[in-house]
Amino acid sequence: MTIRKSYASLLVADMTAGEAWYTKLLGRGPDYRPMPTLLHWELSDQGGLMLSSSEEIAGHGVVFLYVDDL
């Protein structure tokens, strides 16, 4: 099995606040809004980040971002 892409899926209590924080962190808004409870950033050809406010489609999670300089 070859993994082509991977996405970190994070559950947020407040979608508006979560979108604002990740938009600031990533320097741009989400690439897709497939439904009101899901935002999706494509970060590379290998994957990205999803934010969800629905416990039915996302679980609690963690993501580590390594950067040279914030």
GROMACS .gro file of C-alpha atoms in nm:
model
   70
    1MET     CA    1   0.000   0.000   0.000
    2THR     CA    2   0.132   0.343  -0.098
    3ILE     CA    3  -0.011   0.644   0.080
    4ARG     CA    4  -0.053   0.922  -0.176
    5LYS     CA    5  -0.191   1.194   0.054
    6SER     CA    6  -0.259   1.244   0.420
    7TYR     CA    7  -0.468   1.502   0.601
    8ALA     CA    8  -0.476   1.606   0.962
    9SER     CA    9  -0.839   1.644   1.064
   10LEU     CA   10  -0.897   1.863   1.368
   11LEU     CA   11  -1.221   1.913   1.557
   12VAL     CA   12  -1.295   2.274   1.657
   13ALA     CA   13  -1.567   2.403   1.888
   14ASP     CA   14  -1.591   2.738   1.706
   15MET     CA   15  -1.552   2.714   1.327
   16THR     CA   16  -1.527   3.092   1.279
   17ALA     CA   17  -1.246   3.126   1.533
   18GLY     CA   18  -1.071   2.815   1.399
   19GLU     CA   19  -1.086   2.940   1.042
   20ALA     CA   20  -0.947   3.280   1.144
   21TRP     CA   21  -0.657   3.123   1.339
   22TYR     CA   22  -0.554   2.877   1.066
   23THR     CA   23  -0.598   3.140   0.794
   24LYS     CA   24  -0.353   3.363   0.982
   25LEU     CA   25  -0.114   3.073   1.048
   26LEU     CA   26  -0.118   2.947   0.688
   27GLY     CA   27  -0.133   3.289   0.523
   28ARG     CA   28  -0.449   3.213   0.323
   29GLY     CA   29  -0.803   3.092   0.361
   30PRO     CA   30  -0.924   2.738   0.301
   31ASP     CA   31  -0.917   2.590  -0.049
   32TYR     CA   32  -1.248   2.407  -0.013
   33ARG     CA   33  -1.569   2.435   0.186
   34PRO     CA   34  -1.740   2.107   0.102
   35MET     CA   35  -2.005   2.156   0.373
   36PRO     CA   36  -2.082   2.410   0.648
   37THR     CA   37  -1.903   2.199   0.910
   38LEU     CA   38  -1.583   2.132   0.711
   39LEU     CA   39  -1.293   2.347   0.585
   40HIS     CA   40  -1.007   2.204   0.382
   41TRP     CA   41  -0.658   2.338   0.305
   42GLU     CA   42  -0.437   2.171   0.044
   43LEU     CA   43  -0.086   2.222   0.182
   44SER     CA   44   0.111   2.011  -0.065
   45ASP     CA   45   0.069   1.743  -0.326
   46GLN     CA   46   0.086   1.494  -0.040
   47GLY     CA   47  -0.194   1.629   0.177
   48GLY     CA   48  -0.326   1.905   0.391
   49LEU     CA   49  -0.537   2.010   0.686
   50MET     CA   50  -0.910   1.984   0.755
   51LEU     CA   51  -1.109   2.160   1.026
   52SER     CA   52  -1.445   2.026   1.130
   53SER     CA   53  -1.707   2.133   1.380
   54SER     CA   54  -1.897   1.804   1.344
   55GLU     CA   55  -1.808   1.511   1.571
   56GLU     CA   56  -1.957   1.278   1.308
   57ILE     CA   57  -1.683   1.350   1.051
   58ALA     CA   58  -1.378   1.443   1.256
   59GLY     CA   59  -1.204   1.338   1.572
   60HIS     CA   60  -0.980   1.512   1.816
   61GLY     CA   61  -0.629   1.543   1.683
   62VAL     CA   62  -0.296   1.711   1.686
   63VAL     CA   63  -0.073   1.849   1.413
   64PHE     CA   64   0.292   1.951   1.432
   65LEU     CA   65   0.413   2.218   1.190
   66TYR     CA   66   0.789   2.254   1.154
   67VAL     CA   67   0.900   2.585   1.007
   68ASP     CA   68   1.226   2.774   0.976
   69ASP     CA   69   1.085   3.103   1.104
   70LEU     CA   70   0.742   3.216   1.220
   0.00000   0.00000   0.00000
